[in-house]
PDB file of C-alpha atoms in Angstrom:
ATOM      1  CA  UNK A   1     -12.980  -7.727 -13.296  1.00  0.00           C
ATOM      2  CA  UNK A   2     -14.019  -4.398 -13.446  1.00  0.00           C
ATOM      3  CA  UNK A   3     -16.969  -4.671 -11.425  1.00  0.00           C
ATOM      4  CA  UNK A   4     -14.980  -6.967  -8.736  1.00  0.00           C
ATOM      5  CA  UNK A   5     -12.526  -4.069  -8.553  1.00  0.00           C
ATOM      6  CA  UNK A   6     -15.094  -0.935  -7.409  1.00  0.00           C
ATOM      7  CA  UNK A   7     -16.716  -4.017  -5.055  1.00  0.00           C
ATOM      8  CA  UNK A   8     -13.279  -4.335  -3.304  1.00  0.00           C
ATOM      9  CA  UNK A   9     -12.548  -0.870  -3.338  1.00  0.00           C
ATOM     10  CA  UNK A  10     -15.838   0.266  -2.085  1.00  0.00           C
ATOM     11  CA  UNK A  11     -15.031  -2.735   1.149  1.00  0.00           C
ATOM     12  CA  UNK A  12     -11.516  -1.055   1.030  1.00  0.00           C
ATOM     13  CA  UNK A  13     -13.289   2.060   2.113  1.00  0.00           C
ATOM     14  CA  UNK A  14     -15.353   0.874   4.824  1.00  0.00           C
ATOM     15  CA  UNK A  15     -13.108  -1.052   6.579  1.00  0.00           C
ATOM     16  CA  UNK A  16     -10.769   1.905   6.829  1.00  0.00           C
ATOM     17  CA  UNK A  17     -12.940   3.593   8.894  1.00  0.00           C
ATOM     18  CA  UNK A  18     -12.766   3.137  12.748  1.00  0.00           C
ATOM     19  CA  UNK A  19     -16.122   1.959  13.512  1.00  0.00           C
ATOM     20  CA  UNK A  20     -15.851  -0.817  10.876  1.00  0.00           C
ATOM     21  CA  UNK A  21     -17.251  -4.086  11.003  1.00  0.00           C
ATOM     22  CA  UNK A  22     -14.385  -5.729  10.591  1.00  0.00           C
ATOM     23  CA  UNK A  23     -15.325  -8.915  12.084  1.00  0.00           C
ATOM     24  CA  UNK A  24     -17.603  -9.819   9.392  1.00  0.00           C
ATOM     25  CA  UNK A  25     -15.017 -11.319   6.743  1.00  0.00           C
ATOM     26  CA  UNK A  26     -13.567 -13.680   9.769  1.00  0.00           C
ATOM     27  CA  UNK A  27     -17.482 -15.033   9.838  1.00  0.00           C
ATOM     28  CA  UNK A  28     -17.171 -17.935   6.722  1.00  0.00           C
ATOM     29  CA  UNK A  29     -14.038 -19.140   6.239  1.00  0.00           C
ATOM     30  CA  UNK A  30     -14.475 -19.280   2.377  1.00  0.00           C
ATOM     31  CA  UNK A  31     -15.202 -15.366   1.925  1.00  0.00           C
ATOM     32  CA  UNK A  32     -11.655 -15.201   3.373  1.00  0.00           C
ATOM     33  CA  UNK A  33      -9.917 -17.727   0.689  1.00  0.00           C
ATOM     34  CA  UNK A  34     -12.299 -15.925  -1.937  1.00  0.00           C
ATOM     35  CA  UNK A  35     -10.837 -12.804  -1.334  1.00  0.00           C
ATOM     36  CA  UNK A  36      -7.218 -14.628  -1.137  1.00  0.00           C
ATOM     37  CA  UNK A  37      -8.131 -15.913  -4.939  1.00  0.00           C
ATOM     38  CA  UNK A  38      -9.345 -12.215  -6.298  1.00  0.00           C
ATOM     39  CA  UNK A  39      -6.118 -10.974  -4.930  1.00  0.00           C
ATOM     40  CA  UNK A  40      -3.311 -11.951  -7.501  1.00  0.00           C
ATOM     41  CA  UNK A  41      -6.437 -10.775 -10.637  1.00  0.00           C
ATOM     42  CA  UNK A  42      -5.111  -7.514 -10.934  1.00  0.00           C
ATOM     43  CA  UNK A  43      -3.081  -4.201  -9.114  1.00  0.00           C
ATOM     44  CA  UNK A  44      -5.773  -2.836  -7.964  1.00  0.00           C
ATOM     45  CA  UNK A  45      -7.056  -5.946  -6.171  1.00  0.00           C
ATOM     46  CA  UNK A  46      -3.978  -6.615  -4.661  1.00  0.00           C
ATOM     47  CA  UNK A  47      -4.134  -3.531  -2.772  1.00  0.00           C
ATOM     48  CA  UNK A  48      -7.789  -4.075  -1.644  1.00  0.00           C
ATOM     49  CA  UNK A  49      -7.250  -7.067  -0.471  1.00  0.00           C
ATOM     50  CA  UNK A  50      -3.676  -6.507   1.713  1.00  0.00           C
ATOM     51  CA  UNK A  51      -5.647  -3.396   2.809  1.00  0.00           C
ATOM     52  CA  UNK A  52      -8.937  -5.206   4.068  1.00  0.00           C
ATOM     53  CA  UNK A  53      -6.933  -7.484   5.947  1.00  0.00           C
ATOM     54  CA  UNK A  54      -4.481  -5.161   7.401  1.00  0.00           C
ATOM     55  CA  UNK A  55      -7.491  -3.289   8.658  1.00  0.00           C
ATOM     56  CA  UNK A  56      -9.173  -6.166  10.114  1.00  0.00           C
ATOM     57  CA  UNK A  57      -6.566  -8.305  11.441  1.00  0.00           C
ATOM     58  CA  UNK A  58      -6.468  -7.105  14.752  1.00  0.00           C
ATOM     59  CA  UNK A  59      -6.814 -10.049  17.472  1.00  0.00           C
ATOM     60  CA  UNK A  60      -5.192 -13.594  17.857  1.00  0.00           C
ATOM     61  CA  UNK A  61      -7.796 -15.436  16.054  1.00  0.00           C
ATOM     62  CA  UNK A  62      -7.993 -13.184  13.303  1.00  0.00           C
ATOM     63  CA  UNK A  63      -4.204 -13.734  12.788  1.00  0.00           C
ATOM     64  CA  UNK A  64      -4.706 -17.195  12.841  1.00  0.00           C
ATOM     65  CA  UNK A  65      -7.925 -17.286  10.718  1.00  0.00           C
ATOM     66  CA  UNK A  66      -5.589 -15.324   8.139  1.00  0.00           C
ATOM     67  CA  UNK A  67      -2.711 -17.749   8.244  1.00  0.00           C
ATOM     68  CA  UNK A  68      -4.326 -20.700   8.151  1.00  0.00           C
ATOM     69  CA  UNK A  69      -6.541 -19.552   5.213  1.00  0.00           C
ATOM     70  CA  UNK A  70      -3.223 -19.028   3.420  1.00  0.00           C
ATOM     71  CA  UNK A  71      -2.372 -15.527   3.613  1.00  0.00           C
ATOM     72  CA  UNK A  72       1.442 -16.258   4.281  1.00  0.00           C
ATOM     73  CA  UNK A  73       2.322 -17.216   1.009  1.00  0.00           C
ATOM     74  CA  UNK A  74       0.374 -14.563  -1.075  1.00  0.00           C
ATOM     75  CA  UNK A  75       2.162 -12.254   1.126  1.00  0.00           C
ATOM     76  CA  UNK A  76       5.277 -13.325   0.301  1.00  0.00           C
ATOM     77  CA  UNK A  77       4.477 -13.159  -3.592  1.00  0.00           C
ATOM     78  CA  UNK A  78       3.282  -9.567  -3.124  1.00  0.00           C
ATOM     79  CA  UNK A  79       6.582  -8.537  -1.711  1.00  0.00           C
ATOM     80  CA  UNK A  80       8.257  -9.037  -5.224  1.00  0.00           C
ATOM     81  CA  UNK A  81       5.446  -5.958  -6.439  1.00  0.00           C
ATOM     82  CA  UNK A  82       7.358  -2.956  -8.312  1.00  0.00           C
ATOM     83  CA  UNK A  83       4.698  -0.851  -7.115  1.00  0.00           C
ATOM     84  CA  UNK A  84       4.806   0.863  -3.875  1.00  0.00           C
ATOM     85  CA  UNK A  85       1.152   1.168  -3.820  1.00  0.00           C
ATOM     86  CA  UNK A  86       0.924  -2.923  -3.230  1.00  0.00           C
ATOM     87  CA  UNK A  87       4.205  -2.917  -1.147  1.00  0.00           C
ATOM     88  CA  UNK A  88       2.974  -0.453   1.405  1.00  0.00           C
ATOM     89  CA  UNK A  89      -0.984  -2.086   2.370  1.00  0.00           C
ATOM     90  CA  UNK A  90       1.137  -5.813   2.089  1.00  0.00           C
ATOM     91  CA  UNK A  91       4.206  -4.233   4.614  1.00  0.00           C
ATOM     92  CA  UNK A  92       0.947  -3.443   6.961  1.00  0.00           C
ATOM     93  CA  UNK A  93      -0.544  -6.399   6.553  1.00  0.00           C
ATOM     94  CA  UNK A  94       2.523  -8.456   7.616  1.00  0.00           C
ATOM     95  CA  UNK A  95       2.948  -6.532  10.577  1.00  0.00           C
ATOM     96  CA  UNK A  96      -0.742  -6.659  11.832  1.00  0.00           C
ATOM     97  CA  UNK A  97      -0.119 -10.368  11.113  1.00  0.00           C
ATOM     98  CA  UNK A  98       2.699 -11.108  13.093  1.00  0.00           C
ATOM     99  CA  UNK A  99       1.719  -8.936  16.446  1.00  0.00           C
ATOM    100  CA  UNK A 100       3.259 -10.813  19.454  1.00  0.00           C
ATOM    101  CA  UNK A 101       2.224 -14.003  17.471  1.00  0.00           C
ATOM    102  CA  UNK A 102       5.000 -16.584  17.141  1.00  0.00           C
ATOM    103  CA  UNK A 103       3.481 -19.430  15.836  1.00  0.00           C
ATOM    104  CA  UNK A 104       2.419 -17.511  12.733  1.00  0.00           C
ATOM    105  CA  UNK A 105       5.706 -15.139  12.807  1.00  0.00           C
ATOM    106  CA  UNK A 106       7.285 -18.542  12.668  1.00  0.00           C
ATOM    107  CA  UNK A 107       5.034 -19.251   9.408  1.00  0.00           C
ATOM    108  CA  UNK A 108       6.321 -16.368   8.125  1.00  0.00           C
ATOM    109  CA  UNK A 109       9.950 -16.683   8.345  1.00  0.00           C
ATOM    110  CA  UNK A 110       9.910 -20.201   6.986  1.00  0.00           C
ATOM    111  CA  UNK A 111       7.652 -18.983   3.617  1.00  0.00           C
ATOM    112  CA  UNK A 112       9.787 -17.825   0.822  1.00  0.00           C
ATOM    113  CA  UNK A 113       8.719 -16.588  -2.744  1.00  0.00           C
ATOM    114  CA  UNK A 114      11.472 -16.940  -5.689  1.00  0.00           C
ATOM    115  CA  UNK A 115      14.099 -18.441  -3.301  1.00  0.00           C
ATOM    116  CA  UNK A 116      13.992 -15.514  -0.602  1.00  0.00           C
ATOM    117  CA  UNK A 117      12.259 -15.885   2.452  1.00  0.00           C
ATOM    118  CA  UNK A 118       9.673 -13.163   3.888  1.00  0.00           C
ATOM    119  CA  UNK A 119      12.393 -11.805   6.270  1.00  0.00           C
ATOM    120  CA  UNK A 120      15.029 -11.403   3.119  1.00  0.00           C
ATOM    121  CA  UNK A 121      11.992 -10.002   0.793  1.00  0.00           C
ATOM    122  CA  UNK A 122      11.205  -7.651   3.268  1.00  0.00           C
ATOM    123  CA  UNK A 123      15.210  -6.284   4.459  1.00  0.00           C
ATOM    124  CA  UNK A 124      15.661  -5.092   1.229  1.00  0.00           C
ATOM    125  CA  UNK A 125      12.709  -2.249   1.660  1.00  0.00           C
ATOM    126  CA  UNK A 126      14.574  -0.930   4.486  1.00  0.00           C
ATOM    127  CA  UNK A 127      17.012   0.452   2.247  1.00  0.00           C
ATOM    128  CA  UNK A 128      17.828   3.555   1.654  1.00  0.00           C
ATOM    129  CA  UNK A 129      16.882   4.189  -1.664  1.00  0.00           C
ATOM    130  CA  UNK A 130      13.419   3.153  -0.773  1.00  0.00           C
ATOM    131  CA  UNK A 131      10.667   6.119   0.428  1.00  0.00           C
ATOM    132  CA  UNK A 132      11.173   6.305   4.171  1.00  0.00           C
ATOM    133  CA  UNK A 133       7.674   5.498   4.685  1.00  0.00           C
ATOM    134  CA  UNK A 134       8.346   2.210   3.152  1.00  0.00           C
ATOM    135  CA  UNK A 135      11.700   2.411   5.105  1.00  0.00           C
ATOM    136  CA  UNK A 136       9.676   1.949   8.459  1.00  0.00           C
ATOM    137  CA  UNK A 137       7.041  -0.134   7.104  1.00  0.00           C
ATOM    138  CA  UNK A 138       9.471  -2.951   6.638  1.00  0.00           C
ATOM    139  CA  UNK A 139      11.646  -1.952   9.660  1.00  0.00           C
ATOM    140  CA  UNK A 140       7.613  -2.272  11.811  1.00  0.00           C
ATOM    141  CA  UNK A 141       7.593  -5.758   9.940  1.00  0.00           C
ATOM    142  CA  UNK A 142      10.920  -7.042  10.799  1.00  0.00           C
ATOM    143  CA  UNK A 143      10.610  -5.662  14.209  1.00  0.00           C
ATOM    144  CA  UNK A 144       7.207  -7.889  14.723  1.00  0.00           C
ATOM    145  CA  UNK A 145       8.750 -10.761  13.625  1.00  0.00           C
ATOM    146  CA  UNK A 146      11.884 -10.206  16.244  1.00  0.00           C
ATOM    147  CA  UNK A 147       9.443  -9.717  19.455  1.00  0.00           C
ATOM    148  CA  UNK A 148       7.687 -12.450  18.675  1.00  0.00           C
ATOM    149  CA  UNK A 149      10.711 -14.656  18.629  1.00  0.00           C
ATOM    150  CA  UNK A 150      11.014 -15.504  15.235  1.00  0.00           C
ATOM    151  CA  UNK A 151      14.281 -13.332  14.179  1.00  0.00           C
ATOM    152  CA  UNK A 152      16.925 -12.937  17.099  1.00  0.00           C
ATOM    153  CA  UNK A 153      18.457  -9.592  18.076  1.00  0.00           C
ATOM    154  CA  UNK A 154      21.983 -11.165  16.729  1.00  0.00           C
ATOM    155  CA  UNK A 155      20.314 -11.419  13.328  1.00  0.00           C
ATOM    156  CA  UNK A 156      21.943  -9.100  10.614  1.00  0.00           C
ATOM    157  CA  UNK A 157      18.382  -8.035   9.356  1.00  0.00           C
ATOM    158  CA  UNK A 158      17.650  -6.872  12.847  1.00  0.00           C
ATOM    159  CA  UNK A 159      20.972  -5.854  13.964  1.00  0.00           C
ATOM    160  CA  UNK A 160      22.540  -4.020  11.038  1.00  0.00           C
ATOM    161  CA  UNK A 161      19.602  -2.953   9.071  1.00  0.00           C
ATOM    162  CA  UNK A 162      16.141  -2.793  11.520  1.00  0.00           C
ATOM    163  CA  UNK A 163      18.016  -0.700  14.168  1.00  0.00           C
ATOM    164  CA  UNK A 164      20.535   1.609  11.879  1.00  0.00           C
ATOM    165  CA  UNK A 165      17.035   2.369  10.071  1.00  0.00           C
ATOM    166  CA  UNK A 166      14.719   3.091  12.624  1.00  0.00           C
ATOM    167  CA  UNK A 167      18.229   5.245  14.318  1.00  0.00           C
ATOM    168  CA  UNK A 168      17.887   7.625  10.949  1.00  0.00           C
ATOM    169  CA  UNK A 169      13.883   7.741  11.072  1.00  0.00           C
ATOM    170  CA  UNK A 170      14.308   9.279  14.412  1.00  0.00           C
ATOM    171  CA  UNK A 171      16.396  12.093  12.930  1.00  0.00           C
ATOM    172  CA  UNK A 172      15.226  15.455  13.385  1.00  0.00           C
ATOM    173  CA  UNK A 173      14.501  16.695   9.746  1.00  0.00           C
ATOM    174  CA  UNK A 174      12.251  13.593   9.972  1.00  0.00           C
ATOM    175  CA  UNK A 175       8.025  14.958   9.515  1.00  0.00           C
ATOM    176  CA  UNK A 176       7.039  14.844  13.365  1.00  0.00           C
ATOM    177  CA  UNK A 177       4.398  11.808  12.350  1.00  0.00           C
ATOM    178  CA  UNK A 178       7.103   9.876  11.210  1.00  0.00           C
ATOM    179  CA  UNK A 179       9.839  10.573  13.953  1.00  0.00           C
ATOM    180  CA  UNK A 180       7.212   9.169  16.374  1.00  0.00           C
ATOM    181  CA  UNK A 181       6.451   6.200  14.830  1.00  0.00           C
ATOM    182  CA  UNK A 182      10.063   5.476  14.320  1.00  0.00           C
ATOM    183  CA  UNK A 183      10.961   6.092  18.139  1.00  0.00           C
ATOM    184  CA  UNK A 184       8.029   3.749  18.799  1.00  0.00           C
ATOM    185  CA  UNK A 185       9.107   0.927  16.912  1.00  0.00           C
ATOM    186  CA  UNK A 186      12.662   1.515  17.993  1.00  0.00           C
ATOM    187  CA  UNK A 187      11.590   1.226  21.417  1.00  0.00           C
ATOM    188  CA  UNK A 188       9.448  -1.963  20.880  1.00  0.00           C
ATOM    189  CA  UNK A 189      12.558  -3.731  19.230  1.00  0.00           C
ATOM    190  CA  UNK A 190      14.897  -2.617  22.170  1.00  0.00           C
ATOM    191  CA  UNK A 191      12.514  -3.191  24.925  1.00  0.00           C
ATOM    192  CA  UNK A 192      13.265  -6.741  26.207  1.00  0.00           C
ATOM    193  CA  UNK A 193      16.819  -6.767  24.473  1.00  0.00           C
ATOM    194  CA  UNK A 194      19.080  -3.850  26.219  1.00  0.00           C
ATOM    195  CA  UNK A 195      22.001  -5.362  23.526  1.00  0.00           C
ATOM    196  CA  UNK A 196      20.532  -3.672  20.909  1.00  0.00           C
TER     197      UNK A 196
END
């Protein structure tokens, strides 16, 4: 485990940097459902593996390479973490994953984990007593899933708990980095619905 751990991390690494190869894990099929099986071994794992694929999910097919390997579902299991360090690479993940994709944002509302579905596990980091980076991690997520058709701008997640959230983010005591990435979310939810 030990040594499977520093192998992951060291990958973790790499494919953070720009220039990255990321294409090479979308190459065999099977080093993507390996990496799905090392992911529920241990803590650290689970935040290699949400991290590798958040930085290499970046196109269509690699969003469908990733769902249809089985990603959804391990998602949805790694939304129940306690720790932040797992919540925040999986939050990523799930957005990269959904990018103006219905067909798999509509594989990700329907997958549930515990009785909730994605959308419900992932509402309840927009609250306030989470870290506000977490805060607009989930409200990037949910706001994904709404552009690509999956959650409507009538829904209470978007409505009364996306919007309000990303509305606070944009405050001006906000750190500049995060104002901006609020206001650009909050755009991209409002942009094609002028009800919001």
């Amino acid at each position: 485990l030990k040594l499977t751990e520093a192998c992951l991390r060291c990958i973790c690494s790499v494919f953070r940097h720009p220039s990255a190869p990321v294409d090479l894990i979308f190459t065999d099929c099977h080093l993507l459902s390996h990496l799905l099986t090392l992911t529920m071994q241990s803590i650290t794992n689970q935040i290699c593996v949400t991290t590798i694929f958040s930085c290499s999910c970046k196109r269509f097919e690699q969003q469908h390479a990733l769902c249809d390997r089985g990603i959804v579902p391990t998602l949805a299991a790694l939304l129940c973490s306690p720790h932040s360090a797992v919540l925040m690479p999986t939050l990523l993940c799930l957005t990269n994953l959904t990018y103006e994709n219905p067909k798999v944002s509509y594989t990700v509302i329907t997958a549930s984990f515990g009785g909730k579905s994605i959308p419900d596990l992932v509402v309840r980091l927009v609250e306030r007593d989470r870290p506000t980076e977490m805060q607009l991690a989930a409200a990037r997520a949910l706001t994904n899933l709404h552009r690509a058709g999956a959650l409507t701008a009538e829904d209470p997640k978007i409505l009364y708990k996306t919007l309000p959230c990303l509305v606070c983010l944009c405050k001006k005591e906000r750190p500049s980095h995060e104002r901006v990435l609020a206001a650009e979310t909050l755009a991209y939810l409002t942009e094609v619905d002028t009800e919001l």
